CSV table of C-alpha atoms in Angstrom, one decimal:
chain,number,residue,atom,x,y,z
T,189,MET,CA,0.0,0.0,0.0
T,190,GLU,CA,1.8,3.1,-1.2
T,191,ASP,CA,2.0,6.3,0.9
T,192,VAL,CA,1.3,9.7,-0.6
T,193,GLY,CA,2.9,12.7,1.2
T,194,LEU,CA,1.3,16.1,1.1
T,195,GLY,CA,3.3,17.9,3.7
T,196,ASP,CA,2.6,19.4,7.0
T,197,GLY,CA,0.8,19.5,10.3
T,198,ALA,CA,-2.2,17.2,10.8
T,199,PHE,CA,-1.4,15.4,7.5
T,200,ALA,CA,2.0,14.4,8.9
T,201,GLU,CA,0.2,12.8,11.9
T,202,THR,CA,-2.1,11.0,9.5
T,203,VAL,CA,0.9,9.5,7.6
T,204,VAL,CA,2.2,8.2,10.9
T,205,PHE,CA,-1.0,6.5,11.7
T,206,LEU,CA,-1.3,5.0,8.2
T,207,SER,CA,2.3,3.8,8.2
T,208,TYR,CA,1.3,0.9,10.4
T,209,PHE,CA,-1.1,-0.3,7.7
T,210,SER,CA,1.3,0.1,4.8
T,211,ASP,CA,1.8,-3.7,4.4
T,212,LEU,CA,-1.9,-4.4,3.8
T,213,PRO,CA,-2.2,-6.4,0.6
T,214,ASP,CA,-4.5,-4.8,-2.0
T,215,VAL,CA,-6.0,-7.5,-4.3
T,216,ARG,CA,-7.5,-5.0,-6.7
T,217,GLN,CA,-5.9,-4.7,-10.2
T,218,ARG,CA,-3.4,-1.9,-9.8
T,219,GLY,CA,-4.2,-0.1,-13.1
T,220,LYS,CA,-7.9,0.0,-12.2
T,221,VAL,CA,-7.7,1.4,-8.7
T,222,MET,CA,-9.6,4.7,-8.4
T,223,TYR,CA,-9.5,4.9,-4.7
T,224,PRO,CA,-6.1,4.2,-3.0
T,225,LEU,CA,-6.3,2.0,0.0
T,226,PRO,CA,-4.9,4.6,2.4
T,227,GLU,CA,-7.7,7.0,1.3
T,228,VAL,CA,-10.3,4.3,1.9
T,229,LEU,CA,-9.0,3.5,5.4
T,230,LEU,CA,-8.8,7.2,6.3
T,231,LEU,CA,-12.3,7.8,5.0
T,232,CYS,CA,-13.7,4.8,7.0
T,233,LEU,CA,-12.0,5.6,10.2
T,234,LEU,CA,-13.0,9.3,10.2
T,235,ALA,CA,-16.6,8.4,9.4
T,236,VAL,CA,-16.8,5.8,12.2
T,237,LEU,CA,-15.3,8.3,14.6
T,238,ALA,CA,-18.0,10.7,13.6
T,239,GLY,CA,-20.8,8.3,14.1
T,240,ALA,CA,-21.1,6.2,10.9
T,241,GLU,CA,-22.7,2.8,11.6
T,242,THR,CA,-23.1,1.4,8.1
T,243,ILE,CA,-21.3,1.4,4.8
T,244,THR,CA,-24.0,3.8,3.5
T,245,ASP,CA,-23.2,6.1,6.3
T,246,ILE,CA,-19.5,6.1,5.4
T,247,ALA,CA,-20.2,6.8,1.8
T,248,ARG,CA,-22.4,9.7,2.6
T,249,PHE,CA,-19.8,11.1,5.1
T,250,GLY,CA,-17.3,11.0,2.2
T,251,GLU,CA,-19.6,13.0,0.0
T,252,LYS,CA,-20.2,15.6,2.6
T,253,LYS,CA,-16.7,15.9,4.0
T,254,LEU,CA,-14.6,15.7,0.9
T,255,GLU,CA,-13.0,19.1,1.6
T,256,LEU,CA,-12.0,17.8,5.0
T,257,LEU,CA,-10.6,14.6,3.6
T,258,ARG,CA,-8.5,16.5,1.1
T,259,ARG,CA,-6.6,18.1,3.9
T,260,PHE,CA,-4.9,14.8,4.3
T,261,ARG,CA,-5.0,13.0,1.0
T,262,PRO,CA,-5.6,13.9,-2.7
T,263,PHE,CA,-8.9,12.0,-3.1
T,264,GLU,CA,-8.6,12.8,-6.8
T,265,ALA,CA,-11.5,10.6,-7.7
T,266,GLY,CA,-13.6,11.7,-4.8
T,267,THR,CA,-14.8,8.9,-2.5
T,268,PRO,CA,-16.3,5.6,-3.4
T,269,ALA,CA,-20.1,4.9,-3.5
T,270,HIS,CA,-21.4,2.5,-0.8
T,271,ASP,CA,-21.5,-0.6,-3.0
T,272,HIS,CA,-17.9,0.0,-4.2
T,273,LEU,CA,-16.8,0.7,-0.6
T,274,GLY,CA,-18.5,-2.5,0.5
T,275,ASP,CA,-16.6,-4.5,-2.1
T,276,ILE,CA,-13.3,-3.1,-0.9
T,277,LEU,CA,-14.0,-4.0,2.8
T,278,ALA,CA,-15.2,-7.4,1.7
T,279,THR,CA,-12.0,-8.3,-0.1
T,280,LEU,CA,-9.5,-6.7,2.3
T,281,ASP,CA,-7.6,-9.4,4.1
T,282,ALA,CA,-9.1,-9.4,7.6
T,283,GLU,CA,-6.1,-11.2,9.3
T,284,ALA,CA,-3.6,-8.9,7.7
T,285,PHE,CA,-5.7,-5.9,8.8
T,286,GLN,CA,-5.9,-7.3,12.4
T,287,ARG,CA,-2.1,-7.8,12.5
T,288,CYS,CA,-1.6,-4.2,11.4
T,289,PHE,CA,-4.0,-3.1,14.1
T,290,VAL,CA,-2.0,-4.9,16.7
T,291,ALA,CA,1.2,-3.3,15.6
T,292,TRP,CA,-0.5,0.1,15.7
T,293,VAL,CA,-1.8,-0.4,19.3
T,294,ALA,CA,1.5,-1.7,20.5
T,295,ALA,CA,3.1,1.5,19.3
T,296,LEU,CA,0.5,3.5,21.1
T,297,ILE,CA,0.7,1.8,24.5
T,298,GLY,CA,3.7,-0.4,24.5
T,299,VAL,CA,3.5,-3.5,26.7
T,300,PRO,CA,0.3,-3.3,28.7
T,301,GLU,CA,0.3,-3.1,32.5
T,302,GLY,CA,-2.1,-5.2,34.5
T,303,VAL,CA,-4.8,-7.3,33.1
T,304,VAL,CA,-5.2,-8.3,29.5
T,305,ALA,CA,-8.8,-9.7,29.3
T,306,ILE,CA,-9.5,-12.0,26.4
T,307,ASP,CA,-13.1,-12.6,25.5
T,308,GLY,CA,-15.3,-13.2,22.5
T,309,LYS,CA,-18.4,-11.4,21.1
T,310,THR,CA,-20.8,-12.5,18.4
T,311,VAL,CA,-21.7,-9.9,15.7
T,312,ARG,CA,-25.3,-11.1,15.6
T,313,ARG,CA,-26.7,-9.5,12.5
T,314,SER,CA,-23.7,-10.8,10.4
T,315,LYS,CA,-25.6,-14.1,10.2
T,316,GLY,CA,-27.0,-14.9,6.7
T,317,ALA,CA,-29.3,-17.5,5.2
T,318,ALA,CA,-26.3,-19.9,4.6
T,319,LYS,CA,-23.8,-18.3,6.9
T,320,ASP,CA,-23.3,-18.3,10.7
T,321,ALA,CA,-22.7,-15.0,12.5
T,322,ILE,CA,-19.1,-14.2,12.9
T,323,HIS,CA,-17.5,-14.3,16.4
T,324,MET,CA,-14.6,-11.9,17.3
T,325,VAL,CA,-12.2,-12.8,20.0
T,326,SER,CA,-10.6,-9.6,21.4
T,327,ALA,CA,-7.8,-8.8,23.8
T,328,PHE,CA,-8.5,-5.8,26.0
T,329,ALA,CA,-6.0,-3.9,28.2
T,330,ALA,CA,-8.2,-3.3,31.2
T,331,ARG,CA,-6.2,-0.5,32.9
T,332,GLN,CA,-5.7,1.5,29.7
T,333,ARG,CA,-9.2,0.5,28.4
T,334,LEU,CA,-7.9,-0.1,24.9
T,335,VAL,CA,-8.4,-2.9,22.5
T,336,MET,CA,-5.1,-4.6,21.8
T,337,GLY,CA,-6.1,-7.0,19.0
T,338,GLN,CA,-8.8,-9.3,17.7
T,339,VAL,CA,-9.2,-12.5,15.7
T,340,LYS,CA,-12.3,-13.6,13.7
T,341,VAL,CA,-13.7,-17.1,14.2
T,342,ALA,CA,-16.7,-18.9,12.8
T,343,ASP,CA,-18.4,-19.3,16.1
T,344,LYS,CA,-17.9,-19.3,19.9
T,345,ALA,CA,-16.8,-22.9,19.9
T,346,ASN,CA,-13.7,-22.0,18.0
T,347,GLU,CA,-12.4,-19.6,20.6
T,348,ILE,CA,-10.1,-22.3,21.7
T,349,VAL,CA,-8.4,-22.1,18.3
T,350,ALA,CA,-8.5,-18.3,18.1
T,351,ILE,CA,-7.0,-17.5,21.5
T,352,PRO,CA,-3.5,-18.9,20.7
T,353,LYS,CA,-3.5,-17.1,17.4
T,354,LEU,CA,-4.4,-13.9,19.2
T,355,LEU,CA,-1.7,-14.4,21.9
T,356,ASP,CA,0.9,-15.0,19.2
T,357,MET,CA,0.2,-11.5,17.8
T,358,LEU,CA,0.5,-9.7,21.2
T,359,ALA,CA,3.4,-8.4,23.3
T,360,ILE,CA,2.2,-9.3,26.9
T,361,GLU,CA,5.4,-9.8,28.9
T,362,GLY,CA,4.7,-8.9,32.5
T,363,ALA,CA,0.9,-8.7,32.0
T,364,VAL,CA,-1.8,-10.9,33.6
T,365,VAL,CA,-4.0,-12.6,31.0
T,366,THR,CA,-7.5,-13.4,32.1
T,367,ILE,CA,-9.8,-15.7,30.2
T,368,ASP,CA,-13.2,-17.3,30.9
T,369,ALA,CA,-13.7,-21.0,31.1
T,370,MET,CA,-13.6,-21.6,27.4
T,371,GLY,CA,-9.9,-20.7,27.4
T,372,CYS,CA,-9.0,-22.8,30.4
T,373,GLN,CA,-6.7,-25.2,28.4
T,374,ARG,CA,-3.2,-26.4,29.2
T,375,ALA,CA,-1.8,-25.3,25.8
T,376,ILE,CA,-3.2,-21.8,26.3
T,377,ALA,CA,-1.7,-21.6,29.8
T,378,GLN,CA,1.6,-22.8,28.5
T,379,LYS,CA,1.6,-20.2,25.7
T,380,ILE,CA,0.9,-17.4,28.2
T,381,VAL,CA,3.8,-18.6,30.4
T,382,ASP,CA,6.1,-18.9,27.4
T,383,LYS,CA,5.4,-15.2,26.6
T,384,LYS,CA,6.5,-14.3,30.1
T,385,ALA,CA,3.1,-13.4,31.3
T,386,ASP,CA,0.8,-14.7,34.1
T,387,TYR,CA,-2.7,-16.1,33.8
T,388,ILE,CA,-6.0,-16.3,35.7
T,389,LEU,CA,-8.3,-18.8,34.1
T,390,ALA,CA,-11.9,-19.4,35.1
T,391,LEU,CA,-13.0,-22.9,35.9
T,392,LYS,CA,-16.3,-24.5,34.9
T,393,GLY,CA,-17.3,-28.0,33.9
T,394,ASN,CA,-15.4,-28.2,30.6
T,395,GLN,CA,-12.0,-29.3,32.2
T,396,GLY,CA,-12.9,-32.8,33.0
T,397,SER,CA,-12.3,-33.5,36.7
T,398,LEU,CA,-10.3,-30.3,37.4
T,399,ARG,CA,-13.3,-28.2,38.5
T,400,GLU,CA,-14.7,-31.1,40.6
T,401,ASP,CA,-11.4,-31.6,42.4
T,402,VAL,CA,-11.0,-27.9,43.1
T,403,GLU,CA,-14.5,-27.5,44.4
T,404,LEU,CA,-14.3,-30.6,46.6
T,405,PHE,CA,-11.0,-29.6,48.1
T,406,ALA,CA,-12.2,-26.0,48.7
T,407,ALA,CA,-15.4,-27.3,50.4
T,408,GLU,CA,-13.4,-29.7,52.7
T,409,GLN,CA,-10.9,-27.0,53.7
T,410,LYS,CA,-13.6,-24.4,54.2
T,411,ALA,CA,-15.5,-26.7,56.5
T,412,ASN,CA,-12.2,-27.0,58.5
T,413,ASP,CA,-11.6,-23.2,58.4
T,414,PHE,CA,-8.6,-23.9,56.0
T,415,LYS,CA,-6.5,-25.1,59.0
T,416,ASP,CA,-4.8,-27.7,56.8
T,417,THR,CA,-3.6,-25.5,53.9
T,418,THR,CA,-2.1,-22.1,53.3
T,419,VAL,CA,-4.5,-19.4,52.3
T,420,SER,CA,-5.0,-15.7,52.1
T,421,ARG,CA,-8.5,-14.1,52.4
T,422,HIS,CA,-10.1,-10.8,51.6
T,423,GLN,CA,-13.6,-9.3,51.6
T,424,THR,CA,-15.1,-6.5,49.5
T,425,VAL,CA,-18.5,-4.9,49.8
T,426,ASP,CA,-19.9,-2.8,46.9
T,427,GLY,CA,-23.2,-1.0,46.5
T,428,ASP,CA,-24.6,0.0,43.1
T,429,HIS,CA,-28.2,1.0,42.1
T,430,GLY,CA,-29.4,-0.1,45.5
T,431,ARG,CA,-27.8,-3.6,45.3
T,432,ILE,CA,-25.2,-4.7,47.8
T,433,GLU,CA,-22.7,-7.3,46.8
T,434,THR,CA,-20.3,-8.9,49.2
T,435,ARG,CA,-17.4,-10.9,47.8
T,436,ASN,CA,-15.2,-13.2,49.9
T,437,ILE,CA,-12.0,-14.0,48.0
T,438,THR,CA,-9.9,-17.0,49.2
T,439,VAL,CA,-6.6,-17.8,47.5
T,440,ILE,CA,-5.3,-21.3,48.2
T,441,HIS,CA,-1.6,-21.2,47.9
T,442,ASP,CA,-0.9,-24.9,48.5
T,443,VAL,CA,-1.7,-26.6,45.1
T,444,SER,CA,0.7,-29.6,45.2
T,445,TRP,CA,-2.3,-31.9,45.6
T,446,LEU,CA,-3.8,-30.5,42.4
T,447,GLN,CA,-0.6,-30.6,40.4
T,448,ASP,CA,0.0,-34.3,41.3
T,449,ARG,CA,-3.2,-35.1,39.4
T,450,HIS,CA,-3.5,-32.4,36.7
T,451,HIS,CA,0.0,-31.0,35.9
T,452,TRP,CA,-0.9,-27.4,34.9
T,453,PRO,CA,1.9,-25.2,33.5
T,454,ALA,CA,3.2,-22.8,36.3
T,455,LEU,CA,0.1,-23.3,38.4
T,456,THR,CA,0.7,-21.6,41.8
T,457,SER,CA,-2.7,-20.9,43.3
T,458,VAL,CA,-6.5,-21.6,43.3
T,459,VAL,CA,-8.9,-18.8,43.7
T,460,MET,CA,-12.4,-19.1,45.2
T,461,VAL,CA,-14.8,-16.1,44.9
T,462,GLU,CA,-18.0,-16.3,46.9
T,463,SER,CA,-20.5,-13.6,46.1
T,464,THR,CA,-23.7,-12.7,47.9
T,465,ARG,CA,-25.9,-10.1,46.1
T,466,VAL,CA,-28.8,-8.4,47.9
T,467,ILE,CA,-31.3,-7.0,45.5
T,468,PRO,CA,-34.0,-4.7,47.0
T,469,GLY,CA,-37.5,-6.0,46.4
T,470,PRO,CA,-40.1,-3.7,44.9
T,471,ASP,CA,-42.3,-1.8,47.3
T,472,GLN,CA,-42.7,-3.9,50.5
T,473,ASP,CA,-41.6,-7.2,48.9
T,474,ALA,CA,-38.7,-9.0,50.5
T,475,ASP,CA,-35.2,-8.5,49.2
T,476,LYS,CA,-33.9,-11.0,46.7
T,477,ILE,CA,-30.6,-12.7,47.8
T,478,GLU,CA,-28.4,-14.4,45.2
T,479,HIS,CA,-25.3,-16.6,46.0
T,480,GLU,CA,-22.6,-17.6,43.5
T,481,THR,CA,-19.2,-19.3,43.9
T,482,ARG,CA,-16.6,-19.1,41.1
T,483,PHE,CA,-13.3,-20.8,40.9
T,484,TYR,CA,-10.1,-19.8,39.1
T,485,ILE,CA,-6.6,-21.2,38.6
T,486,THR,CA,-3.6,-18.9,38.4
T,487,SER,CA,0.1,-18.7,37.9
T,488,LEU,CA,0.3,-15.8,40.4
T,489,ALA,CA,1.5,-16.1,44.0
T,490,LEU,CA,-0.3,-13.0,45.3
T,491,ALA,CA,-2.5,-12.2,48.3
T,492,ALA,CA,-6.2,-12.4,48.0
T,493,CYS,CA,-6.7,-8.6,48.0
T,494,LEU,CA,-4.6,-8.3,44.9
T,495,VAL,CA,-5.9,-11.3,43.1
T,496,GLY,CA,-9.5,-10.3,43.7
T,497,ALA,CA,-8.9,-7.0,42.1
T,498,LEU,CA,-7.4,-8.7,39.0
T,499,VAL,CA,-10.3,-11.0,38.7
T,500,ARG,CA,-12.7,-8.1,38.8
T,501,ASP,CA,-10.6,-6.3,36.1
T,502,HIS,CA,-11.5,-9.0,33.7
T,503,TRP,CA,-15.1,-7.7,33.5
T,504,ALA,CA,-13.8,-4.5,31.9
T,505,VAL,CA,-13.9,-6.4,28.6
T,506,GLU,CA,-17.7,-6.7,29.0
T,507,ASN,CA,-18.4,-3.3,30.4
T,508,SER,CA,-15.9,-1.1,28.6
T,509,LEU,CA,-15.7,-3.0,25.3
T,510,HIS,CA,-18.6,-5.3,24.4
T,511,TRP,CA,-21.3,-3.0,26.0
T,512,VAL,CA,-19.8,0.1,24.4
T,513,LEU,CA,-19.7,-1.6,21.0
T,514,ASP,CA,-23.4,-2.5,21.3
T,515,MET,CA,-24.8,0.6,22.9
T,516,VAL,CA,-22.6,3.3,21.3
T,517,PHE,CA,-21.5,1.8,18.0
T,518,ARG,CA,-24.7,-0.3,17.5
T,519,ASP,CA,-22.6,-3.4,16.8
T,520,ASP,CA,-25.4,-5.9,17.1
T,521,GLU,CA,-27.4,-4.0,14.5
T,522,CYS,CA,-24.7,-4.1,11.8
T,523,ARG,CA,-26.0,-6.1,8.9
T,524,LEU,CA,-22.7,-6.5,7.0
T,525,ARG,CA,-22.4,-10.2,5.9
T,526,THR,CA,-20.1,-10.4,2.8
T,527,ASP,CA,-16.8,-12.1,3.1
T,528,HIS,CA,-14.3,-10.1,5.2
T,529,ALA,CA,-16.5,-7.0,5.6
T,530,PRO,CA,-18.0,-7.8,9.0
T,531,ALA,CA,-14.6,-8.5,10.6
T,532,ASN,CA,-13.0,-5.5,9.0
T,533,PHE,CA,-15.8,-3.2,10.1
T,534,THR,CA,-15.4,-4.5,13.7
T,535,THR,CA,-11.7,-3.7,13.5
T,536,LEU,CA,-12.5,-0.2,12.3
T,537,LYS,CA,-14.8,0.2,15.4
T,538,HIS,CA,-12.0,-1.0,17.6
T,539,MET,CA,-9.7,1.6,16.1
T,540,ALA,CA,-12.2,4.3,16.6
T,541,LEU,CA,-12.9,3.3,20.2
T,542,ASN,CA,-9.2,3.4,21.0
T,543,LEU,CA,-8.8,6.9,19.5
T,544,ILE,CA,-11.9,8.3,21.2
T,545,ARG,CA,-10.8,6.8,24.6
T,546,ARG,CA,-7.4,8.5,24.2
T,547,ALA,CA,-8.9,11.9,23.5
T,548,LYS,CA,-8.5,14.6,26.2
T,549,SER,CA,-12.2,15.1,27.0
T,550,LYS,CA,-14.5,14.6,30.0
T,551,ASP,CA,-17.5,13.8,27.7
T,552,SER,CA,-18.9,10.3,27.4
T,553,ILE,CA,-17.9,8.2,24.4
T,554,ARG,CA,-21.3,8.7,22.9
T,555,LEU,CA,-21.0,12.5,23.1
T,556,ARG,CA,-17.4,12.5,21.8
T,557,ARG,CA,-18.6,10.8,18.7
T,558,LYS,CA,-21.3,13.5,18.3
T,559,VAL,CA,-18.8,16.3,18.8
T,560,ALA,CA,-16.6,14.6,16.2
T,561,ALA,CA,-19.5,14.8,13.7
T,562,TRP,CA,-20.1,18.5,14.5
T,563,ASP,CA,-16.6,19.8,14.9
T,564,ASP,CA,-14.0,19.1,12.2
T,565,ASP,CA,-11.1,20.3,14.4
T,566,PHE,CA,-12.1,17.8,17.2
T,567,LEU,CA,-12.4,15.0,14.6
T,568,VAL,CA,-8.9,15.8,13.3
T,569,SER,CA,-7.5,15.9,16.8
T,570,LEU,CA,-8.7,12.3,17.3
T,571,ILE,CA,-6.5,10.9,14.6
T,572,ALA,CA,-3.6,13.1,15.6
T,573,ALA,CA,-3.8,12.0,19.2
């Protein structure tokens, strides 16, 4: 993908951003290309930052904002119509685009500190008559609240295959990788350790007897007040919207009994989180009380107060990524279904979300997108951030 230089200021910043996508293959016949790939990427990103939710939105943005776009690139042929734009996104290599995205984010934030939460999300409207909805597995830096990378898979069941591919792309040395029970696999744990990171993996019923052994041991030790093993304990109490949730975190540091049977890479501790949630009843009705116990295995040798905070950080991927994509970017309403277009459009949303999050503004993400649509200077500042 060739780079075209026009000079100064904001344009120079744009060239820096596009340089991370310079290796993207363009399958179009070179002599017939009216719209250079750098121009298409710039158009799409600016449009999504300014609130575009569909290919038609992006095309209309290009029509209305051609003067702005020409501050950065020639756009000699103008901007593509929505059907042409859709064809370009459909044929753009999604894996290559994702690799370029990872390199760009790594340049922005370096090696992430704290939790890297890995989780999948289905793009529901991408399902067609003869095609399943695509599933995107993303890595989210919880402390920085930035998307680090993503991999497309056919469905949720393929997350086990996607997670190692995603880990291969990421620089995670010193980070703590958290994954739900789908990713609780020895090979995945080993890959995390090989990349000089730590893991916290959720336990459910898909690991054979591992969950049963952990649950039975924890129950026996709890009944004996953990006198026969080494533990650390911590309690947190949170109130939100009238609900009160108490979490008792117990970290069992003696896991030799577990390793004798299961041989997990670098396993150091087992974590038990017991939650009690009190939900006020309507009017004079009694409060509703919910109990839940969750188990995790981890390579960390930390006190319960620290591990509990890391476990909670994992949910940032739900609250600060998946929820925002659905509520602000209307991700579940996106009807793109052709070839690579759904995955590439999701990557564009991730790019836009990262840039909006880095903006120096106290406004909500929703309002920042609106301001980007209203104020060209603010929109330009986002890609120059």
